Coordinates of C-alpha atoms and ligand atoms in Angstrom, one line a residue:
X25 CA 17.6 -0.7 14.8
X26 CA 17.0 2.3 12.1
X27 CA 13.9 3.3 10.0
X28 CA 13.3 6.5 9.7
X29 CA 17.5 6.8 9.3
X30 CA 17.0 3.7 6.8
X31 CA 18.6 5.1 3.8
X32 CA 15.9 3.1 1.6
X33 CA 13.3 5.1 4.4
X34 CA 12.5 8.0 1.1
X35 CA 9.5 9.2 3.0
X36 CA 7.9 6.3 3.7
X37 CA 3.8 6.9 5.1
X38 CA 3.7 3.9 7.5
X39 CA 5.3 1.4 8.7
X40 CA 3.9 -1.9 10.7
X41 CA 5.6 -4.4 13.1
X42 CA 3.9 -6.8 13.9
X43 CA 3.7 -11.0 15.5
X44 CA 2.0 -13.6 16.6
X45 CA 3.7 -15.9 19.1
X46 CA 2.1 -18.8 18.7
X47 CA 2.5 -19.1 14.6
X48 CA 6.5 -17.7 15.2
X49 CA 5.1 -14.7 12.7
X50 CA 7.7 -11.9 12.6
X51 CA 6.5 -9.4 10.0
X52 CA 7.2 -5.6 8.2
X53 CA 4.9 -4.0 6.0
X54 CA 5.7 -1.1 4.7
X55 CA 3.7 1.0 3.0
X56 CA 5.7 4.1 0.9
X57 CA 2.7 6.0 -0.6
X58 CA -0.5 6.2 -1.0
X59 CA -1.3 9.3 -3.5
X60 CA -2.9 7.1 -6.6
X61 CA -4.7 4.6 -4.6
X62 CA -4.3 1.8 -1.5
X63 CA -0.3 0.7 -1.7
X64 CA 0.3 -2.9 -3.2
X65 CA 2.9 -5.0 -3.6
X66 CA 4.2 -9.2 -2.2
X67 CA 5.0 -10.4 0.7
X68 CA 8.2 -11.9 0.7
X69 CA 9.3 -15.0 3.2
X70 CA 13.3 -14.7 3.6
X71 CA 15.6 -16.1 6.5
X72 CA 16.8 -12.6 6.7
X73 CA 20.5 -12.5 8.5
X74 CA 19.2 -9.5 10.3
X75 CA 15.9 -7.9 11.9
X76 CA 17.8 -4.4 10.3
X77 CA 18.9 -6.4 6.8
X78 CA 15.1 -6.8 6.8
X79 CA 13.4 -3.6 7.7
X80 CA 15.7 -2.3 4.9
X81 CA 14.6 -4.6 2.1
X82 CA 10.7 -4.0 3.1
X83 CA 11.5 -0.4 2.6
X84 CA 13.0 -1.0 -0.1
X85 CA 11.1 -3.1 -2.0
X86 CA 7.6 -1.1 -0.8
X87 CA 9.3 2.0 -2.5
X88 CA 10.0 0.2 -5.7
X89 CA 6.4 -0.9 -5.7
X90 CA 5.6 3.0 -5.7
X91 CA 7.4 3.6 -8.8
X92 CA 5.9 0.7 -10.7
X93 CA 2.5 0.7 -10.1
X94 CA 2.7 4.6 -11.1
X95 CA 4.6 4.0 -14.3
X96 CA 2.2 1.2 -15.4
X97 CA -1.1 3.6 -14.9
X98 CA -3.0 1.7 -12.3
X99 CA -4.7 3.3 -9.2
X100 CA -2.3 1.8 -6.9
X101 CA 0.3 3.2 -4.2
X102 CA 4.0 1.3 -3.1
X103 CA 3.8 -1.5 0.0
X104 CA 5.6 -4.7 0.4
X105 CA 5.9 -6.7 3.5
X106 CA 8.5 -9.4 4.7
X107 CA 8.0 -11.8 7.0
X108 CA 11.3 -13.0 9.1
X109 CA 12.1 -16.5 8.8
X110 CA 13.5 -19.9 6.2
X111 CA 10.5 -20.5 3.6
X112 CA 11.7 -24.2 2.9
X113 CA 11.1 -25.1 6.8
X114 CA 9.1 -22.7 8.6
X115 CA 5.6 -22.3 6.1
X116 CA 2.7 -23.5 7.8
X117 CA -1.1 -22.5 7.7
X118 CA -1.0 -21.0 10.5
X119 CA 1.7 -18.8 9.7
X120 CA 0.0 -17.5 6.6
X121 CA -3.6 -16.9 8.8
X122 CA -1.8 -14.5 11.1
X123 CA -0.2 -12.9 8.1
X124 CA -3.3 -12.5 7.1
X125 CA -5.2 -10.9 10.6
X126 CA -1.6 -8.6 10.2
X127 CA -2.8 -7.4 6.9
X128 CA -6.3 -6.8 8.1
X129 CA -5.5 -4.6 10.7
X130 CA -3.6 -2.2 8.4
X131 CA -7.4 -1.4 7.3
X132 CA -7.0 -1.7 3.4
X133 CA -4.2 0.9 3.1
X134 CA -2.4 -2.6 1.9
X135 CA -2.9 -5.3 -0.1
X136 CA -0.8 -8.5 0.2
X137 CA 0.4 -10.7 -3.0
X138 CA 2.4 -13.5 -3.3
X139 CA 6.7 -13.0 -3.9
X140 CA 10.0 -14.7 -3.0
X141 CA 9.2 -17.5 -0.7
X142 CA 5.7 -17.1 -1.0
X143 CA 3.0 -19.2 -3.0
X144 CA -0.8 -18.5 -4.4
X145 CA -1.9 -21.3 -1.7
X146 CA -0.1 -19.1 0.9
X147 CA -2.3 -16.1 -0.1
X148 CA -5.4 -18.8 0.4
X149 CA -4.3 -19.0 3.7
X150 CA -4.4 -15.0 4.1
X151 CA -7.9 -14.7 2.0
X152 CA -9.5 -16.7 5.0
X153 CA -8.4 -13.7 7.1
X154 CA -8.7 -10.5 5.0
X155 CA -9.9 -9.2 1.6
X156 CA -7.0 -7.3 0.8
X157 CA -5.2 -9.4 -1.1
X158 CA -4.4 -10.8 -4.7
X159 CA -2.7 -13.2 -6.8
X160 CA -5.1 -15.9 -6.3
X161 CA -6.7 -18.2 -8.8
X162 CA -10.3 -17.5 -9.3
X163 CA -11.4 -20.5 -10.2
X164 CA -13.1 -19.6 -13.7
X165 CA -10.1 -18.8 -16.2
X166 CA -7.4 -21.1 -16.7
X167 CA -5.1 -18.2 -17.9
X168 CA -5.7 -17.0 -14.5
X169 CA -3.5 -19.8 -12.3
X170 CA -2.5 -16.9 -9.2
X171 CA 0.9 -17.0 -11.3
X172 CA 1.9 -13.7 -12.6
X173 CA 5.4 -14.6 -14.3
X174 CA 3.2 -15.4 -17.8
X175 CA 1.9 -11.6 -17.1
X176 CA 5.3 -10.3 -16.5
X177 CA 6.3 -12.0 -19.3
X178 CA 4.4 -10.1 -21.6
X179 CA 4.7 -7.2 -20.2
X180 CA 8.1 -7.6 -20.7
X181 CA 7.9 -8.7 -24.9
X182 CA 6.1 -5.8 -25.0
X183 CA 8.9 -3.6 -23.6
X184 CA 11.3 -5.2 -26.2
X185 CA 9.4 -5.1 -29.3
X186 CA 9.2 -1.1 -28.4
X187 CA 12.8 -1.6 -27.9
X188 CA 13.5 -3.1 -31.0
X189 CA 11.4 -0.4 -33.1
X190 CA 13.2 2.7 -31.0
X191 CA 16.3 1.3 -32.7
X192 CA 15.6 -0.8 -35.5
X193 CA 12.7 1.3 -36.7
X194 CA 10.3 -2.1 -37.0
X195 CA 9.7 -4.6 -34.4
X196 CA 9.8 -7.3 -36.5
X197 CA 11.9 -9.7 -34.6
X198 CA 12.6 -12.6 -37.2
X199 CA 15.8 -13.5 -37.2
X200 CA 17.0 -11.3 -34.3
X201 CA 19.3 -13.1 -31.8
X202 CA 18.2 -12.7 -28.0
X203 CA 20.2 -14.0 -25.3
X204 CA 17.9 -14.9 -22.1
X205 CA 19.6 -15.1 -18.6
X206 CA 17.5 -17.5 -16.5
X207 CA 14.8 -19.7 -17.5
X208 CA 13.0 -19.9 -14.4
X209 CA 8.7 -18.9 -14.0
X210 CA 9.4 -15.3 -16.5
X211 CA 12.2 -16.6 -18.8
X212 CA 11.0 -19.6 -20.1
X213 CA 7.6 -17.8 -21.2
X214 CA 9.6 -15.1 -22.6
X215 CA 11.4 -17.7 -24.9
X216 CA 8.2 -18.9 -26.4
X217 CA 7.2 -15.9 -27.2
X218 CA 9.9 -14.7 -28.5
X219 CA 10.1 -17.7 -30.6
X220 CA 6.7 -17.7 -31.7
X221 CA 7.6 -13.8 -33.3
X222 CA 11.0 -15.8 -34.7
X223 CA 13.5 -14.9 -32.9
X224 CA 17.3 -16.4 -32.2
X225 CA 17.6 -17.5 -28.8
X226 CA 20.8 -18.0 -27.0
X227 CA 20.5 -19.3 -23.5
X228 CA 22.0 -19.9 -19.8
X229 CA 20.6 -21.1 -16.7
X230 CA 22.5 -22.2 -13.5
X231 CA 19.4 -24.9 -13.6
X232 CA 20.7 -27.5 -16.9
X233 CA 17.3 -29.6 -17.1
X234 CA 15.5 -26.0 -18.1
X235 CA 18.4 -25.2 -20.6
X236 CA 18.0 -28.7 -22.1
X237 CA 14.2 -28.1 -22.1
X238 CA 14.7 -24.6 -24.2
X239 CA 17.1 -26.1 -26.6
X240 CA 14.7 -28.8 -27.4
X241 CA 11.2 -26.9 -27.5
X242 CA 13.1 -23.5 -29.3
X243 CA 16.0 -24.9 -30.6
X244 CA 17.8 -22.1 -28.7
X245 CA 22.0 -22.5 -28.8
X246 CA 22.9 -22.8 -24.8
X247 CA 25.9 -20.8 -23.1
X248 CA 27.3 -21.3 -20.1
X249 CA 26.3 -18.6 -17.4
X250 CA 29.6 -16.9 -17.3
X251 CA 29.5 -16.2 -21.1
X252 CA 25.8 -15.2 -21.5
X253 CA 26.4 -11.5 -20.5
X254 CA 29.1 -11.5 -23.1
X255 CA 27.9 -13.2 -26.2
X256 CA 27.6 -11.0 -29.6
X257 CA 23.5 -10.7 -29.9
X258 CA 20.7 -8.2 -30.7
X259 CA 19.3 -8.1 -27.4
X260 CA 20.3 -9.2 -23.8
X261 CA 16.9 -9.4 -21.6
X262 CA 18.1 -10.7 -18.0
X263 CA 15.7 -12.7 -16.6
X264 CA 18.0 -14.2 -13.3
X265 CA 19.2 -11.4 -10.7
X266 CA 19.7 -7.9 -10.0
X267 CA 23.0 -5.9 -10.3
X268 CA 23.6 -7.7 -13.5
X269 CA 24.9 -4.5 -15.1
X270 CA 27.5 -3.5 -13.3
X271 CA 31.5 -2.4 -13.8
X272 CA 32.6 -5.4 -14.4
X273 CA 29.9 -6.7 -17.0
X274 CA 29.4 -3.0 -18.8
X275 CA 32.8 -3.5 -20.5
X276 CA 31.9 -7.2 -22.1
X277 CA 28.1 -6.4 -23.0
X278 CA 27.9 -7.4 -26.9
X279 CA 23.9 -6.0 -27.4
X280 CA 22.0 -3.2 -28.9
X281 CA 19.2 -3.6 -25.9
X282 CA 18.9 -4.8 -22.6
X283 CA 14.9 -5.6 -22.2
X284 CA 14.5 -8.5 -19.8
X285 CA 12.4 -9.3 -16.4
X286 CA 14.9 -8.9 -13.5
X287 CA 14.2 -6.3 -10.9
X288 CA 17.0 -3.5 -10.1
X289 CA 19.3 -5.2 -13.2
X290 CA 21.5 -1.6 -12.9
X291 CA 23.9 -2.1 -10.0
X292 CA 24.1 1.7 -9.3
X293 CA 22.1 4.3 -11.1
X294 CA 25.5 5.6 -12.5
X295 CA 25.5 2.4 -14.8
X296 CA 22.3 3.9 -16.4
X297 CA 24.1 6.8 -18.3
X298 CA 27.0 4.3 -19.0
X299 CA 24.6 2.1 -20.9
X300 CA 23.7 5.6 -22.9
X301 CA 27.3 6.5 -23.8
X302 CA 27.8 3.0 -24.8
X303 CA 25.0 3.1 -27.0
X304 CA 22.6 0.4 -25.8
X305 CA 19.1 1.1 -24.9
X306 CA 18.5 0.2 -21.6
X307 CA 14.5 -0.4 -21.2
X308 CA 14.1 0.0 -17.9
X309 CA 13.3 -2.8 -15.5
X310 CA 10.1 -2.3 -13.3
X311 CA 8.6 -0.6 -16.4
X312 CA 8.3 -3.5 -18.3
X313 CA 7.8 -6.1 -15.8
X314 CA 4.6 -4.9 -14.5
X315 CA 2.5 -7.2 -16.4
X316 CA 2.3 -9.3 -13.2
X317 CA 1.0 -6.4 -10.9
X318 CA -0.9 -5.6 -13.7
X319 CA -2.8 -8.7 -13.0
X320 CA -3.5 -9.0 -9.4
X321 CA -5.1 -6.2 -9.6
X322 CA -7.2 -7.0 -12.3
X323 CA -8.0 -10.1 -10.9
X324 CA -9.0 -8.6 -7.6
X325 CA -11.7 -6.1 -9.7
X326 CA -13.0 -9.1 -11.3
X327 CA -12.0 -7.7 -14.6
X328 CA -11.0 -10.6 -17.6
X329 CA -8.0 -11.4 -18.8
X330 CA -8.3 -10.1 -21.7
X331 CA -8.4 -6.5 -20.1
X332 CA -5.5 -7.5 -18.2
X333 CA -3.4 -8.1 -21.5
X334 CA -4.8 -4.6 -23.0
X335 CA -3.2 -2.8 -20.1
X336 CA -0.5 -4.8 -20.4
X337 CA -0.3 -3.5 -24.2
X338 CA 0.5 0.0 -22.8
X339 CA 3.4 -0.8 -21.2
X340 CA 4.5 0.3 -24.9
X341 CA 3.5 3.4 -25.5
X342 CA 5.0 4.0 -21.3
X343 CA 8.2 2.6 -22.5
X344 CA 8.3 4.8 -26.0
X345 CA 7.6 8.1 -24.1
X346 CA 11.1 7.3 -22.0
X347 CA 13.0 6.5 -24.9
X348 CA 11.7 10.0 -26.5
X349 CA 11.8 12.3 -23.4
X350 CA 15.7 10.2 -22.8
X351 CA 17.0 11.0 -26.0
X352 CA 15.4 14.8 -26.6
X353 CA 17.1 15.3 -23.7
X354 CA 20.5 13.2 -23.6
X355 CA 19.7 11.6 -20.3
X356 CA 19.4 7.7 -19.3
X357 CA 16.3 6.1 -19.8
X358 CA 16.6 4.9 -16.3
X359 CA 16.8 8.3 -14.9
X360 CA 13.9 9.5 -17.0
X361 CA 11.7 6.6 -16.2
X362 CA 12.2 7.5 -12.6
X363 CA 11.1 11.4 -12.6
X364 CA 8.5 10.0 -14.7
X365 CA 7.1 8.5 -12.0
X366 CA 7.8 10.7 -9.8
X367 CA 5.3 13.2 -11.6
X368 CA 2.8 10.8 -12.3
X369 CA 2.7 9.7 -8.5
X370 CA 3.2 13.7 -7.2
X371 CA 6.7 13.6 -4.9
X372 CA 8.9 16.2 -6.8
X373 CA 8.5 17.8 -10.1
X374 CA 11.4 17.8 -12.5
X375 CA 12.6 19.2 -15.7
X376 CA 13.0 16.1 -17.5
Ligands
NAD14 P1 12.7 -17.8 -11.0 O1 13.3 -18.0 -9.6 O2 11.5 -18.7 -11.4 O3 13.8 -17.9 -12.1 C1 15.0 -17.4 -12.0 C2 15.9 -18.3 -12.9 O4 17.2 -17.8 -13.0 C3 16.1 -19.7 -12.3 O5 15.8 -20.7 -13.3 C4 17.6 -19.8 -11.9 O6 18.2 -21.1 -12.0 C5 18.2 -18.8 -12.9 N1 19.5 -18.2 -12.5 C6 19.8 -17.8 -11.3 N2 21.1 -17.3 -11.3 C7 21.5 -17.4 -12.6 C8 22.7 -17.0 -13.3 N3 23.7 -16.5 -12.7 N4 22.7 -17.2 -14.6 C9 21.7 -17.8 -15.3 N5 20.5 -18.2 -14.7 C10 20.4 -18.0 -13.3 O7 12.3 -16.3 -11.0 P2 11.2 -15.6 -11.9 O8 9.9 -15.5 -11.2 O9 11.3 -16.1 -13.3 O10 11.8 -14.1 -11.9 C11 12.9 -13.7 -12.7 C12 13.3 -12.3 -12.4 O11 12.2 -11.4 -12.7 C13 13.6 -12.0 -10.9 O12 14.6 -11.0 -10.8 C14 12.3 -11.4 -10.4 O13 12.5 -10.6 -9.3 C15 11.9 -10.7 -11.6 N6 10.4 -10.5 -11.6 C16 9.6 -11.5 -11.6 C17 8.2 -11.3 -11.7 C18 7.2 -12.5 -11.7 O14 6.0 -12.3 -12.1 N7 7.7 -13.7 -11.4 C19 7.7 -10.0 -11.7 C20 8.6 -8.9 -11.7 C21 9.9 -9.2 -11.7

């Protein structure tokens, strides 16, 4: 079993093992760094093959979390944490409670929220054991459900309206056609408010009752999930799975922008400067879907919504600064975004 020798290990500042025999936990939290404040990031339940396959996705995951927290201005460092095991059979209270002591002992260097497999009452269950966690309702605003997709959402129609004034020179998005990939928690709320601003919606979803529901409430036109990467529209935003853009799907792509919700859409950081010789504006992916960790951390300071969606707003002016600094300097937005971060959290300086 490897960790420092991960190759998603990057420097990494701690990481935690830890169980509890009689709830079956099996947990890794990894923190990655800690320069801008206490690391943050979900705790993902997954029947991982592998105790390795899973020590390499906390890393993984925790380091992301670095990069997204420091792009999206908030006082937070990188962490995620996975705990082994199937989420449809093997949840119970108990579970969650020793997630919770696991948590505590890291002494606040860590704070848990919910993600894949994971649920807001399952970080109730972990709030009866520590204080460091978030995405939780609080029981006053009914914006605030412990959901963060209508965040990320946001976040993320933010990231395309910048997108569509880089290129366009407005972001006036009547009549623009956007093709949405998945209508799952982010999707869906994308496509209302894209269609409240007037856009064209195409759509696909492996799921047919949430196409039906799209075409119906947007009057979107529904393709079938082999065709969506491929169809002739303004703007793709991928709102399913990573690795969407990839050598296979580069060649077909029919859009001026890719602006959607899914995390690590670029199979390999190579098909970042393909998007820019083949003239689409990539806006990067964990730029503008931080509107959710946005959130839980404005809900854990007690702050309103409405201060949530202001940060939210800046996502904008993050995203225009990359498309700037990327074209000044001929490089991929992707790569810019990172050494962005980079400099705003203080691992390497860089030219760009
Ligand atoms: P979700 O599981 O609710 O929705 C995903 C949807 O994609 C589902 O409806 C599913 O049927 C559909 N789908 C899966 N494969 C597909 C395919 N090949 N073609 C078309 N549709 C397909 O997930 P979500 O919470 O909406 O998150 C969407 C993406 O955004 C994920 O990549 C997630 O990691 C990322 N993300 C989510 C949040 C959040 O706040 N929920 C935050 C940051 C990033």
């Amino acid at each position: 079993m490897n960790v420092f020798s991960d190759t998603a290990f990057d420097g990494h500042e701690q990481v935690v093992f830890a169980s509890d025999t009689a709830s079956g936990l099996k947990t890794i939290i990894a923190v990655h760094n800690t320069n801008l404040g206490p690391s943050l990031g979900g705790c993902r339940m997954w029947p991982y093959a592998t105790e390795q396959e899973a020590i390499h996705d906390a890393l993984r995951l925790s380091r992301g979390m670095t990069y997204k927290s420091a792009l999206a201005n908030l006082p937070l460092g990188g962490g995620k944490s996975v705990i082994i095991g199937d989420p449809r059979s093997q949840k119970t209270p108990e579970l969650f409670r020793a997630m919770g002591r696991a948590v505590e002992q890291v002494g606040g260097r860590y704070i848990v929220a919910e993600d894949v497999g994971t649920s807001p009452a399952d970080m109730e269950q972990i709030a009866s054991q520590t204080k460091h966690v978030g995405g939780i309702s609080d029981g006053k605003d009914p914006a605030r459900t412990g959901d963060p997709s209508p965040f990320t959402a946001y976040g993320v129609f933010i990231g395309l309206k910048e997108a569509a004034r880089f290129k366009n020179g407005h972001d006036d998005l009547t009549g623009m056609r956007v093709a949405v990939q998945g209508l799952g928690h982010v999707g869906y709320h994308l496509c209302q408010m894209l269609y409240d601003a007037g856009a064209k919606l195409v759509v696909a979803d492996l799921n047919q009752a949430s196409v039906t529901k799209a075409v119906d409430a947007f009057g979107a036109t529904a393709v079938s999930v082999e065709n969506i990467l491929s169809v002739d529209t303004d703007i793709l935003a991928p709102c399913a799975l990573g690795g969407v853009i990839n050598d296979r799907t580069l060649e077909k792509l029919r859009v001026g922008i890719i602006a959607g919700a899914a995390n690590n859409q670029l199979e390999h950081a190579r098909h970042g400067d393909m998007l820019r010789e083949a003239g689409i504006l990539y806006a990067p992916d964990y730029v503008i879907n931080a509107g959710g960790v946005v959130e839980v951390h404005y809900c854990r300071e007690g702050k309103p919504v409405s201060d949530t969606n202001k940060h939210i707003k800046g996502i904008g002016a993050t995203v225009r600064e990359i498309f700037d600094r990327a074209s000044q300097q001929n490089l991929s937005t992707s790569f810019v975004a990172d050494r962005l971060a980079e400099e705003r959290f203080g691992l390497r300086q860089h030219a760009a």
